[in-house]
Coordinates of C-alpha atoms in Angstrom, one line a residue:
M21 CA -63.9 208.4 -70.6
N22 CA -63.3 204.9 -69.4
A23 CA -60.7 205.1 -66.6
S24 CA -59.7 201.5 -66.6
A25 CA -60.6 200.1 -70.0
P26 CA -57.2 198.5 -70.8
Y27 CA -57.0 196.8 -67.4
L28 CA -60.7 195.8 -67.5
R29 CA -60.1 194.1 -70.9
Q30 CA -57.0 192.4 -69.5
S31 CA -59.0 191.2 -66.5
L32 CA -61.8 189.8 -68.7
R33 CA -59.3 188.1 -70.9
L34 CA -57.5 186.5 -67.9
L35 CA -60.9 185.4 -66.6
S36 CA -61.8 183.9 -70.0
K37 CA -58.4 182.2 -70.0
V38 CA -59.1 180.6 -66.6
V39 CA -62.6 179.5 -67.7
A40 CA -61.2 178.0 -70.9
V41 CA -58.6 176.0 -68.9
I42 CA -61.3 174.7 -66.6
L43 CA -63.5 173.7 -69.5
A44 CA -60.6 172.1 -71.3
L45 CA -59.7 170.1 -68.2
W46 CA -63.3 169.1 -67.7
F47 CA -63.6 168.1 -71.3
F48 CA -60.6 165.8 -71.3
A49 CA -61.4 164.4 -67.9
A50 CA -64.9 163.5 -69.2
G51 CA -63.3 162.1 -72.4
D52 CA -60.9 160.0 -70.3
A53 CA -63.7 158.6 -68.1
Q54 CA -65.6 157.7 -71.2
A55 CA -62.6 156.0 -72.8
Q56 CA -62.0 154.0 -69.7
S57 CA -65.7 152.9 -69.5
T58 CA -65.4 151.6 -73.1
N59 CA -61.8 150.3 -72.8
V60 CA -60.7 152.7 -75.6
I61 CA -57.8 155.1 -75.1
F62 CA -58.8 158.5 -76.3
S63 CA -56.3 161.3 -75.8
P64 CA -56.4 164.1 -78.4
R65 CA -53.0 165.7 -78.7
A66 CA -52.8 169.2 -77.3
K67 CA -51.5 172.1 -79.4
H68 CA -48.0 173.1 -78.4
V69 CA -47.0 176.7 -78.7
L70 CA -43.6 178.1 -77.9
M71 CA -43.4 181.8 -77.0
I72 CA -39.9 183.4 -77.2
F73 CA -39.3 186.8 -75.7
G74 CA -36.2 188.7 -76.8
E75 CA -36.2 190.8 -73.6
A76 CA -37.0 189.9 -70.0
R77 CA -40.3 188.2 -69.7
D78 CA -41.3 190.2 -66.6
L79 CA -41.2 193.6 -68.5
P80 CA -44.7 195.2 -68.2
G81 CA -45.2 195.2 -72.0
N82 CA -44.2 191.5 -72.3
V83 CA -46.4 190.5 -69.4
M84 CA -49.4 192.3 -71.0
M85 CA -48.7 190.8 -74.5
E86 CA -48.3 187.3 -73.1
H87 CA -51.6 187.5 -71.2
G88 CA -53.4 189.1 -74.0
A89 CA -52.3 186.4 -76.5
Q90 CA -52.9 183.5 -74.3
A91 CA -56.3 184.7 -73.2
E92 CA -57.4 185.2 -76.8
M93 CA -56.2 181.8 -77.8
F94 CA -57.8 180.0 -74.9
N95 CA -61.0 181.8 -75.6
E96 CA -61.0 180.9 -79.3
S97 CA -59.6 177.4 -79.1
T98 CA -61.8 174.2 -78.9
N99 CA -58.7 172.1 -78.2
R100 CA -56.2 172.0 -75.3
I101 CA -53.2 174.4 -75.7
E102 CA -49.9 174.0 -73.9
F103 CA -47.7 177.1 -73.8
F104 CA -44.0 177.0 -73.4
T105 CA -42.3 180.4 -72.6
E106 CA -38.7 181.3 -72.9
S107 CA -36.7 184.6 -72.6
L108 CA -33.5 185.6 -74.3
D109 CA -33.1 188.6 -72.0
S110 CA -30.7 190.3 -74.4
A111 CA -30.5 193.6 -72.6
R112 CA -28.9 192.0 -69.5
F113 CA -27.0 189.4 -71.4
P114 CA -25.7 191.1 -74.6
N115 CA -22.8 188.8 -75.1
P116 CA -23.0 187.0 -78.5
N117 CA -22.1 183.8 -76.8
H118 CA -25.3 184.0 -74.8
Y119 CA -27.3 183.8 -78.0
N120 CA -25.5 180.6 -78.9
V121 CA -26.0 179.1 -75.5
F122 CA -29.7 180.0 -75.6
K123 CA -30.0 178.5 -79.1
N124 CA -28.5 175.2 -78.0
Y125 CA -30.7 175.2 -74.9
L126 CA -33.8 175.5 -77.0
K127 CA -32.7 172.9 -79.4
N128 CA -32.1 170.3 -76.7
K129 CA -35.1 171.2 -74.6
Y130 CA -37.7 171.0 -77.3
A131 CA -36.4 168.2 -79.4
G132 CA -39.3 165.8 -80.0
Q133 CA -41.9 168.2 -78.6
N134 CA -43.8 168.5 -82.0
L135 CA -44.3 172.2 -81.7
D136 CA -47.3 173.6 -83.7
L137 CA -46.4 177.2 -83.6
V138 CA -43.5 179.5 -82.5
M139 CA -44.3 183.0 -81.5
V140 CA -41.4 185.5 -81.3
F141 CA -41.7 188.8 -79.4
G142 CA -39.0 191.1 -80.7
S143 CA -35.8 192.1 -79.0
R144 CA -33.0 194.6 -79.4
E145 CA -31.1 192.1 -81.6
F146 CA -34.0 191.5 -84.0
Q147 CA -31.8 190.1 -86.7
Q148 CA -30.4 187.3 -84.4
L149 CA -33.8 186.4 -82.9
E150 CA -35.5 186.0 -86.2
Q151 CA -33.1 183.2 -87.1
L152 CA -34.1 181.0 -84.2
P153 CA -37.3 179.5 -85.7
Q154 CA -35.7 178.7 -89.0
A155 CA -32.5 177.3 -87.3
L156 CA -34.3 175.1 -84.8
F157 CA -37.9 174.5 -86.0
S158 CA -37.8 174.9 -89.8
N159 CA -41.0 173.0 -90.3
T160 CA -42.9 174.9 -87.7
P161 CA -45.0 178.0 -88.5
A162 CA -43.6 181.1 -87.0
L163 CA -45.4 184.4 -85.9
Y164 CA -43.3 187.5 -85.1
V165 CA -44.4 190.5 -83.0
E166 CA -42.1 193.5 -83.4
I167 CA -42.4 197.0 -81.8
N168 CA -40.1 199.5 -83.4
D169 CA -40.0 202.1 -86.2
M170 CA -37.2 200.5 -88.2
D171 CA -37.8 200.0 -91.9
T172 CA -37.6 196.2 -91.7
T173 CA -39.9 193.4 -92.6
N174 CA -37.2 190.8 -92.8
F175 CA -39.4 188.0 -91.5
S176 CA -41.7 188.5 -94.4
A177 CA -39.1 186.9 -96.6
L178 CA -38.8 183.9 -94.2
P179 CA -40.8 180.8 -95.3
N180 CA -43.8 179.8 -93.3
S181 CA -43.8 183.1 -91.3
T182 CA -45.9 186.2 -90.7
G183 CA -46.4 188.7 -87.9
I184 CA -47.3 192.2 -86.7
I185 CA -45.1 195.3 -86.8
Q186 CA -46.2 197.9 -84.3
R187 CA -45.1 201.5 -84.9
F188 CA -45.2 204.2 -82.3
D189 CA -48.0 206.7 -82.7
V190 CA -45.8 209.8 -82.8
Q191 CA -48.3 212.1 -84.4
G192 CA -51.1 211.0 -82.0
T193 CA -48.9 211.6 -79.0
I194 CA -47.8 215.1 -80.2
D195 CA -51.5 215.9 -80.7
F196 CA -52.2 214.6 -77.3
I197 CA -49.6 216.9 -75.8
F198 CA -51.3 220.0 -77.3
H199 CA -54.7 218.8 -76.1
L200 CA -53.5 218.7 -72.5
Q201 CA -51.1 221.6 -72.7
P202 CA -52.0 224.0 -75.6
E203 CA -49.5 226.5 -74.2
T204 CA -46.5 224.3 -75.0
R205 CA -43.8 226.1 -77.0
R206 CA -40.9 223.6 -76.6
V207 CA -40.7 219.9 -76.7
V208 CA -37.5 218.1 -75.4
V209 CA -37.2 214.7 -77.1
I210 CA -35.1 212.2 -75.1
G211 CA -33.8 209.2 -77.0
G212 CA -31.0 206.6 -77.2
V213 CA -28.4 205.6 -79.8
S214 CA -29.3 202.0 -80.6
P215 CA -30.7 201.4 -84.2
V216 CA -34.2 201.1 -82.8
D217 CA -33.7 204.3 -80.7
R218 CA -32.5 206.3 -83.8
A219 CA -35.4 205.0 -85.9
T220 CA -37.9 206.3 -83.4
V221 CA -36.2 209.6 -83.0
A222 CA -36.1 210.0 -86.8
R223 CA -39.9 209.6 -87.0
I224 CA -40.4 212.2 -84.3
A225 CA -38.2 214.6 -86.2
D226 CA -40.2 214.0 -89.4
V227 CA -43.5 214.8 -87.5
A228 CA -41.8 217.8 -85.8
R229 CA -41.2 219.6 -89.1
S230 CA -44.9 220.0 -89.6
V231 CA -45.5 221.6 -86.2
D232 CA -45.4 225.4 -86.4
G233 CA -44.4 227.6 -83.5
V234 CA -42.9 224.9 -81.4
D235 CA -39.2 224.2 -80.9
F236 CA -38.1 220.5 -80.8
D237 CA -34.8 219.8 -79.0
F238 CA -33.3 216.3 -79.3
W239 CA -31.3 215.1 -76.3
T240 CA -29.9 211.9 -77.7
N241 CA -26.2 212.3 -77.1
Q242 CA -26.2 212.6 -73.4
P243 CA -25.6 210.0 -70.7
V244 CA -28.6 209.2 -68.6
S245 CA -27.2 210.7 -65.5
Q246 CA -26.9 214.1 -67.2
L247 CA -30.6 213.9 -68.4
Y248 CA -31.7 213.8 -64.7
V249 CA -29.8 217.0 -64.0
D250 CA -30.8 218.9 -67.1
S251 CA -34.5 218.1 -66.8
E252 CA -34.7 219.8 -63.4
S253 CA -34.2 223.3 -64.9
L254 CA -36.6 223.2 -67.8
M255 CA -38.8 226.3 -68.1
P256 CA -42.6 226.5 -68.1
G257 CA -44.1 226.0 -71.6
T258 CA -41.8 223.0 -72.1
V259 CA -42.6 219.3 -72.1
I260 CA -40.5 216.1 -72.4
L261 CA -41.3 213.5 -75.0
F262 CA -39.6 210.3 -73.9
S263 CA -38.8 208.2 -77.0
T264 CA -36.8 205.0 -76.5
I265 CA -33.5 204.4 -74.8
Q266 CA -32.2 200.9 -75.3
R267 CA -28.6 202.2 -75.2
D268 CA -27.2 205.6 -74.3
V269 CA -24.0 207.3 -75.6
T270 CA -21.9 205.5 -72.9
G271 CA -23.0 202.1 -74.4
Q272 CA -25.0 201.3 -71.3
R273 CA -28.0 199.0 -72.1
L274 CA -31.1 200.2 -70.4
Y275 CA -34.9 199.7 -70.0
G276 CA -37.2 202.7 -70.4
S277 CA -38.9 202.0 -67.0
Q278 CA -35.5 202.1 -65.3
I279 CA -34.9 205.6 -66.6
L280 CA -38.3 207.1 -66.6
R281 CA -39.2 206.9 -62.9
P282 CA -36.3 209.0 -61.6
L283 CA -36.6 211.3 -64.6
A284 CA -40.3 212.1 -64.1
L285 CA -39.6 212.7 -60.4
A286 CA -36.7 215.1 -61.1
S287 CA -38.2 216.9 -64.1
S288 CA -39.7 220.4 -63.7
V289 CA -42.1 219.8 -66.6
P290 CA -44.5 216.9 -67.6
V291 CA -43.1 213.8 -69.4
Y292 CA -45.0 212.1 -72.2
V293 CA -44.4 208.6 -73.4
L294 CA -45.2 206.3 -76.4
G295 CA -45.8 202.9 -74.7
A296 CA -48.5 201.9 -72.1
G297 CA -45.9 200.0 -70.1
L298 CA -44.3 203.3 -69.1
L299 CA -47.4 204.7 -67.4
G300 CA -47.4 204.5 -63.7
T301 CA -43.8 205.7 -63.4
G302 CA -44.8 209.4 -63.2
A303 CA -45.3 210.1 -66.9
L304 CA -48.3 212.1 -67.8
G305 CA -49.5 210.0 -70.8
G306 CA -49.7 209.9 -74.6
N307 CA -51.2 208.0 -77.5
V308 CA -49.5 204.8 -76.4
I309 CA -49.2 201.2 -77.7
D310 CA -51.8 199.0 -75.9
F311 CA -49.8 195.9 -75.3
D312 CA -52.8 193.9 -74.2
D313 CA -54.6 194.6 -77.5
L314 CA -51.4 193.9 -79.4
G315 CA -51.1 190.5 -77.7
A316 CA -54.8 189.8 -78.4
D317 CA -54.3 190.5 -82.1
A318 CA -51.3 188.2 -82.2
G319 CA -53.4 185.6 -80.5
K320 CA -56.0 185.8 -83.3
M321 CA -53.3 185.3 -85.9
A322 CA -51.9 182.4 -84.0
M323 CA -55.3 180.7 -83.8
S324 CA -55.6 181.1 -87.6
A325 CA -52.3 179.3 -88.0
L326 CA -53.3 176.6 -85.5
N327 CA -56.5 176.0 -87.3
G328 CA -54.7 175.2 -90.5
T329 CA -54.2 178.5 -92.4
P330 CA -50.6 178.6 -93.7
T331 CA -48.7 181.4 -92.0
G332 CA -47.3 182.4 -95.4
R333 CA -50.9 183.3 -96.5
L334 CA -51.5 185.5 -93.4
P335 CA -50.7 189.1 -94.4
I336 CA -48.2 190.9 -92.2
Q337 CA -49.9 193.6 -90.2
I338 CA -48.3 197.1 -89.8
R339 CA -50.0 199.2 -87.2
S340 CA -49.2 202.8 -86.3
T341 CA -52.2 203.9 -84.1
G342 CA -52.2 204.2 -80.3
V343 CA -54.7 204.6 -77.5
P344 CA -54.9 207.8 -75.6
M345 CA -54.0 207.2 -72.0
T346 CA -53.0 209.3 -69.0
D347 CA -52.0 208.8 -65.4
W348 CA -54.5 210.4 -63.0
N349 CA -51.8 211.0 -60.3
A350 CA -49.6 212.9 -62.9
M351 CA -52.6 215.0 -63.9
Q352 CA -53.0 216.1 -60.3
R353 CA -49.4 216.9 -60.0
W354 CA -49.4 219.1 -63.1
H355 CA -52.9 220.5 -62.6
I356 CA -54.4 219.1 -65.8
K357 CA -58.2 219.3 -66.0
D358 CA -60.3 216.4 -67.2
S359 CA -61.9 218.7 -69.7
R360 CA -58.7 218.9 -71.7
L361 CA -58.6 215.1 -72.3
P362 CA -59.4 213.9 -75.8
A363 CA -62.5 211.7 -76.2
N364 CA -62.1 208.1 -75.1
T365 CA -59.0 208.8 -73.1
A366 CA -58.3 206.0 -70.5
V367 CA -57.5 207.6 -67.2
L368 CA -55.4 205.1 -65.2
Y369 CA -54.9 204.9 -61.4
R370 CA -57.9 207.2 -60.7
P371 CA -59.1 206.6 -57.1
H372 CA -62.5 204.9 -57.5
S373 CA -65.3 206.6 -55.7
L374 CA -67.3 204.6 -53.2
W375 CA -70.0 204.2 -55.9
E376 CA -67.5 202.9 -58.5
Q377 CA -66.0 200.4 -56.0
H378 CA -69.2 199.1 -54.5
K379 CA -71.9 199.9 -57.0
L380 CA -73.7 196.6 -56.7
L381 CA -73.4 196.5 -53.0
I382 CA -74.7 200.1 -52.7
I383 CA -77.6 199.3 -55.0
L384 CA -78.5 196.2 -53.0
V385 CA -78.2 198.0 -49.6
S386 CA -80.2 201.0 -50.9
A387 CA -82.8 198.6 -52.3
G388 CA -82.9 196.9 -48.9
L389 CA -83.2 200.2 -47.0
L390 CA -85.9 201.4 -49.4
A391 CA -87.8 198.1 -49.0
Q392 CA -87.4 198.5 -45.2
A393 CA -88.6 202.2 -45.4
L394 CA -91.6 201.2 -47.5
T395 CA -92.3 198.3 -45.1
I396 CA -92.1 200.7 -42.1
V397 CA -94.4 203.2 -43.8
G398 CA -96.8 200.4 -44.7
L399 CA -96.7 199.2 -41.1
L400 CA -97.2 202.7 -39.7
M401 CA -100.2 203.1 -42.1
Q402 CA -101.5 199.7 -41.0
R403 CA -101.0 200.7 -37.4
R404 CA -102.9 203.9 -37.9
Q405 CA -105.7 202.1 -39.7
R406 CA -105.7 199.5 -36.9
Q407 CA -105.9 202.3 -34.3
L408 CA -108.8 203.9 -36.1
A409 CA -110.4 200.5 -36.4
E410 CA -109.8 199.7 -32.8
A411 CA -111.3 203.1 -31.8
E412 CA -114.3 202.4 -33.9
I413 CA -114.7 198.9 -32.5
Q414 CA -114.3 200.3 -29.0
R415 CA -117.0 202.9 -29.7
Q416 CA -119.3 200.2 -31.1
R417 CA -118.5 198.0 -28.1
T418 CA -119.4 200.9 -25.8
E419 CA -122.7 201.3 -27.6
L420 CA -123.3 197.6 -27.4
A421 CA -122.4 197.7 -23.7
H422 CA -125.0 200.5 -23.3
V423 CA -127.6 198.5 -25.2
S424 CA -126.8 195.5 -23.0
R425 CA -127.3 197.6 -19.9
V426 CA -130.6 198.9 -21.2
S427 CA -131.5 195.3 -21.8
T428 CA -130.4 194.4 -18.3
I429 CA -132.7 197.2 -16.9
G430 CA -135.5 195.6 -18.8
Q431 CA -134.8 192.4 -17.0
L432 CA -134.7 194.3 -13.7
A433 CA -138.0 196.0 -14.3
S434 CA -139.8 193.9 -11.7
A435 CA -137.0 194.5 -9.2
L436 CA -137.1 198.2 -10.0
T437 CA -140.9 198.2 -9.4
H438 CA -140.5 196.4 -6.1
E439 CA -137.7 198.6 -4.9
L440 CA -139.6 201.8 -5.7
N441 CA -143.0 200.5 -4.4
Q442 CA -141.7 199.8 -1.0
P443 CA -140.4 203.4 -0.2
L444 CA -143.3 205.0 -2.1
G445 CA -145.8 202.9 -0.2
A446 CA -144.1 203.8 3.1
I447 CA -144.1 207.5 2.2
L448 CA -147.8 207.3 1.5
R449 CA -148.6 205.5 4.8
N450 CA -146.4 207.9 6.8
T451 CA -148.1 210.9 5.1
E452 CA -151.5 209.6 6.0
A453 CA -150.4 209.0 9.6
A454 CA -149.0 212.5 9.9
E455 CA -152.3 213.9 8.7
I456 CA -154.2 212.0 11.4
Y457 CA -151.8 213.3 14.1
L458 CA -152.1 216.9 12.8
Q459 CA -156.0 216.8 12.9
K460 CA -155.9 216.3 16.7
E461 CA -156.4 219.4 18.9
Q462 CA -153.0 218.8 20.4
P463 CA -150.9 217.1 17.8
N464 CA -148.1 214.8 19.0
L465 CA -145.2 216.8 17.3
A466 CA -142.7 214.2 18.4
E467 CA -144.5 211.5 16.4
V468 CA -144.9 213.9 13.4
R469 CA -141.1 214.5 13.4
A470 CA -140.5 210.8 13.5
I471 CA -142.9 210.3 10.6
L472 CA -141.1 213.1 8.6
A473 CA -137.8 211.4 9.3
D474 CA -139.1 208.1 7.9
I475 CA -140.5 209.9 4.9
R476 CA -137.1 211.4 4.2
K477 CA -135.4 208.1 4.6
D478 CA -137.8 206.3 2.2
D479 CA -137.4 209.2 -0.3
Q480 CA -133.6 208.9 -0.2
R481 CA -133.9 205.1 -0.7
A482 CA -136.1 205.6 -3.8
G483 CA -133.7 208.2 -5.1
A484 CA -130.8 205.9 -4.6
V485 CA -132.6 203.2 -6.6
I486 CA -133.3 205.6 -9.5
D487 CA -129.7 206.9 -9.4
S488 CA -128.4 203.4 -9.7
M489 CA -130.6 202.7 -12.7
K490 CA -129.7 206.0 -14.3
T491 CA -126.0 205.2 -13.9
L492 CA -126.4 201.9 -15.6
L493 CA -128.3 203.6 -18.5
K494 CA -125.6 206.2 -19.2
R495 CA -123.3 206.0 -22.2
R496 CA -119.8 206.2 -20.7
K497 CA -116.2 205.2 -21.2
L498 CA -114.4 202.8 -18.8
E499 CA -113.1 204.8 -15.9
S500 CA -111.2 202.7 -13.3
V501 CA -111.1 203.8 -9.7
K502 CA -110.5 202.2 -6.3
L503 CA -113.4 199.8 -5.5
D504 CA -114.6 197.8 -2.5
L505 CA -115.3 194.5 -4.2
R506 CA -117.5 193.2 -1.4
E507 CA -119.7 196.3 -1.7
L508 CA -119.9 196.0 -5.5
V509 CA -121.0 192.3 -5.3
D510 CA -123.5 193.1 -2.5
D511 CA -125.1 195.9 -4.4
T512 CA -125.3 193.9 -7.6
V513 CA -126.8 190.9 -5.9
A514 CA -129.3 193.2 -4.2
L515 CA -130.4 194.5 -7.6
A516 CA -131.0 191.0 -8.9
Q517 CA -132.5 189.6 -5.7
T518 CA -136.2 190.5 -6.6
D519 CA -135.9 189.0 -10.1
A520 CA -134.4 185.9 -8.6
A521 CA -137.3 185.6 -6.2
V522 CA -139.8 186.0 -9.1
R523 CA -138.0 183.2 -10.9
G524 CA -137.9 180.9 -7.9
T525 CA -134.1 181.0 -7.7
K526 CA -132.2 181.1 -4.5
L527 CA -129.5 183.8 -4.9
T528 CA -126.7 183.8 -2.3
M529 CA -123.3 185.4 -2.0
E530 CA -120.1 184.2 -0.4
V531 CA -117.6 187.0 0.2
P532 CA -114.9 187.0 2.9
G533 CA -114.9 189.8 5.4
H534 CA -111.6 191.3 4.2
L535 CA -110.6 191.7 0.6
P536 CA -108.0 194.1 -0.8
P537 CA -109.5 197.0 -2.8
A538 CA -110.0 196.4 -6.5
F539 CA -109.2 198.7 -9.4
G540 CA -111.9 199.1 -12.1
D541 CA -115.1 200.7 -13.4
R542 CA -118.0 200.1 -11.0
V543 CA -120.8 200.3 -13.6
H544 CA -119.1 198.1 -16.1
L545 CA -118.2 195.5 -13.6
Q546 CA -121.7 195.5 -12.3
Q547 CA -122.9 195.0 -15.8
V548 CA -120.7 191.9 -16.2
L549 CA -121.8 190.5 -12.9
L550 CA -125.5 191.1 -13.6
N551 CA -125.2 189.5 -17.0
L552 CA -123.6 186.4 -15.5
I553 CA -126.3 186.3 -12.8
F554 CA -129.1 186.5 -15.4
N555 CA -127.4 183.9 -17.6
G556 CA -127.2 181.6 -14.6
M557 CA -130.9 182.0 -13.8
D558 CA -131.8 181.4 -17.5
A559 CA -129.8 178.2 -17.4
M560 CA -131.9 176.9 -14.5
E561 CA -135.4 177.7 -15.9
T562 CA -136.0 174.0 -16.8
K563 CA -134.9 172.8 -13.3
P564 CA -137.3 172.3 -10.4
R565 CA -137.6 175.3 -8.1
D566 CA -136.0 173.5 -5.2
Q567 CA -132.8 172.9 -7.3
R568 CA -132.4 176.5 -8.6
L569 CA -129.4 177.7 -6.6
L570 CA -127.1 180.6 -7.8
V571 CA -124.0 181.4 -5.8
V572 CA -121.9 184.6 -6.2
R573 CA -118.4 184.3 -4.7
A574 CA -115.5 186.8 -4.4
S575 CA -112.0 185.7 -3.4
Q576 CA -108.3 186.2 -3.7
D577 CA -106.2 183.3 -5.1
K578 CA -102.7 182.3 -4.1
A579 CA -101.1 184.7 -6.6
G580 CA -103.1 187.6 -5.0
T581 CA -105.5 188.0 -8.0
L582 CA -109.1 189.0 -7.2
Q583 CA -111.7 186.7 -8.6
V584 CA -115.5 186.9 -8.9
A585 CA -117.4 183.6 -9.7
V586 CA -121.0 182.9 -10.5
S587 CA -122.0 179.3 -10.1
D588 CA -125.3 177.7 -11.2
R589 CA -126.9 174.3 -11.3
G590 CA -128.1 174.6 -14.8
I591 CA -127.9 172.4 -17.9
G592 CA -124.2 173.2 -18.3
I593 CA -122.2 173.9 -21.5
A594 CA -121.5 171.2 -24.1
A595 CA -117.8 170.6 -24.9
G596 CA -118.2 171.4 -28.6
I597 CA -119.5 175.0 -27.9
A598 CA -117.4 175.9 -24.9
A599 CA -114.7 177.5 -27.1
H600 CA -117.3 179.8 -28.8
I601 CA -119.4 181.2 -26.0
F602 CA -117.5 184.5 -25.8
E603 CA -117.7 185.1 -29.6
P604 CA -120.1 187.8 -30.8
F605 CA -123.6 186.7 -31.8
F606 CA -123.0 183.2 -30.5
T607 CA -125.9 182.1 -28.3
T608 CA -127.6 178.9 -27.0
K609 CA -130.7 180.8 -25.9
R610 CA -133.8 180.7 -28.1
K611 CA -134.4 184.4 -27.9
G612 CA -130.8 185.5 -27.2
M613 CA -128.7 188.0 -29.2
G614 CA -125.3 186.4 -28.4
M615 CA -123.8 189.7 -27.2
G616 CA -123.9 189.5 -23.4
L617 CA -120.8 187.3 -22.9
S618 CA -118.9 188.9 -25.8
I619 CA -119.4 192.4 -24.2
S620 CA -118.5 191.0 -20.8
G621 CA -115.3 189.5 -22.2
T622 CA -114.4 192.9 -23.8
I623 CA -115.0 194.7 -20.5
I624 CA -112.9 192.3 -18.5
E625 CA -110.1 192.5 -21.1
A626 CA -110.2 196.3 -21.0
H627 CA -109.6 196.0 -17.2
G628 CA -106.6 193.8 -17.9
G629 CA -108.4 190.7 -16.5
K630 CA -109.6 187.3 -17.8
I631 CA -112.9 185.6 -18.0
W632 CA -113.7 181.9 -18.5
A633 CA -116.2 179.1 -17.8
E634 CA -115.7 175.8 -16.0
G635 CA -118.1 172.9 -15.7
N636 CA -119.5 172.0 -12.2
S637 CA -119.7 168.5 -10.9
P638 CA -122.3 166.9 -11.2
V639 CA -124.2 169.7 -13.0
G640 CA -124.0 173.4 -13.8
T641 CA -121.5 175.9 -14.8
T642 CA -119.2 178.4 -13.1
F643 CA -118.2 181.7 -14.8
I644 CA -115.1 183.3 -13.4
F645 CA -113.6 186.7 -14.1
T646 CA -110.6 188.4 -12.5
V647 CA -110.3 192.0 -11.4
P648 CA -106.9 193.8 -10.9
R649 CA -106.0 194.9 -7.4
F650 CA -105.6 198.5 -6.6
E651 CA -101.9 199.5 -6.3
P652 CA -101.5 203.0 -5.0
E653 CA -98.0 203.5 -6.6
K654 CA -99.4 202.5 -10.0
D655 CA -103.1 203.3 -9.9
G656 CA -103.0 206.7 -8.2
L657 CA -104.7 208.3 -11.3
P658 CA -107.9 207.0 -12.9
A659 CA -107.2 204.8 -16.0
T660 CA -109.3 205.3 -19.1
A661 CA -109.7 202.5 -21.6

């Protein structure tokens, strides 16, 4: 069931009306501009349509018919249409003299207007209103729209006239009552005493004769004030069918909407109606006249007349079907379930759900949220994949670092031999000396004890060398601890000193007496420093021996950062390759693998430091890396990278 079909159609027609007006204005504006550009005046005459309402123009039914007709005509017309609207308002001004005044007013106002069509929307005094087009605009086609159940088609006898006669759907409304309330056993029909009122009540009475088991009571000879009182005491199983009341027994002229609102509020039973304009006053519903559709059909006939079809050849339409409609608020009041509604019933004033009110917005927001959710899931998956990839890269870097250390041990082979030969040779000589002392008849035990102490010292020295090499050879993760940077530099330089001597390189160190403790992994930092020392010695192989100087410095800059620098007097680094020296597999050595500086950069980054190279003046290169300071409040626990 479409809850707002009539009003949706009305809105669409109004929208099409606005669009048509805009297009018409644009068309004629463009035509005017073209005419001016060619010095030709082109102004096609607009179609003039006079709409005359017998009752007040602001009545709900009249408003809906006017909008429906104009929207249809704007939508169908290719020419500009100008509408003139007038209202006789016969209910509030029933004096016969008012009709004559209104007639003269129209005659004077529209003299010389060249009307193309007169549309008349019926009134209580139908016989008077039908005379206006013939009396004032005899040569103008006329189209009548009449809503009543009277046996009259008088305007069919008028020349150059046609129209629509809309009957109330009495049978459909009674069927609608029993759909919603099958338990109904009494129907109270409320009507007036005007000719139109009596005609409608008579039709209801004809239909009532065919309904078995239901009593129909006709309240047509009571003043309106008494209707309010009597409706309060109606028993269950009763409903009210509100016919038409244009005039009650007191002669008072009335509008149905004036009566119905207080009547529906006072009534102890539901009220059903015949016209859509009465919904929203508290009535439950009915098979009602859709004034918007009626106006649209009148607009179609009007367009046929404006397009040249003589109105006398347009057949008069007599309609008697309505549209099932109900008021949602009244349904709630009388506890009527939706399941009882006939198919295609329009439910008016139903509160729209959030989905109905903001369907497009909800779809867009949901799509945005879904897209965000999918993006977040994708990012989380990418993050997980990146973490796995980073873990794998870290594992491979650790392996490469281990390989690099093994390679470094190969380069330290001569130093290792020298370091081990010295304590081992001393042990051998001390052992031989001890044997000589012990062969004497009176051994000098004091000398033997001194010799044994030297043997122990040399053994410990050899063990320390082997432990140092074993440490460098181990596979291990980075484990940062508190370090003495001076001691680290001193031990590393000592390891490389023998190799430097073999190469004819002077290796020195410059470290101040007091440096704050560093925070890092001793083995990995030694690996970086050894790699830079060996790279520096390699860079000076082509230099004369007296020019081979390698200096290792440790310092603290103004910002408090600890730095270690290795400065050589080698061939230097060309400007074109300086940006690539820390990339994997990039090397300038003939037999190099291109991994030493890359691994060194990875180790320093894992420490949270930086590594870079600077050119020396006049020759050589200085490699510098930073080491974080030990901060007890932050570095109390070992960090693992």
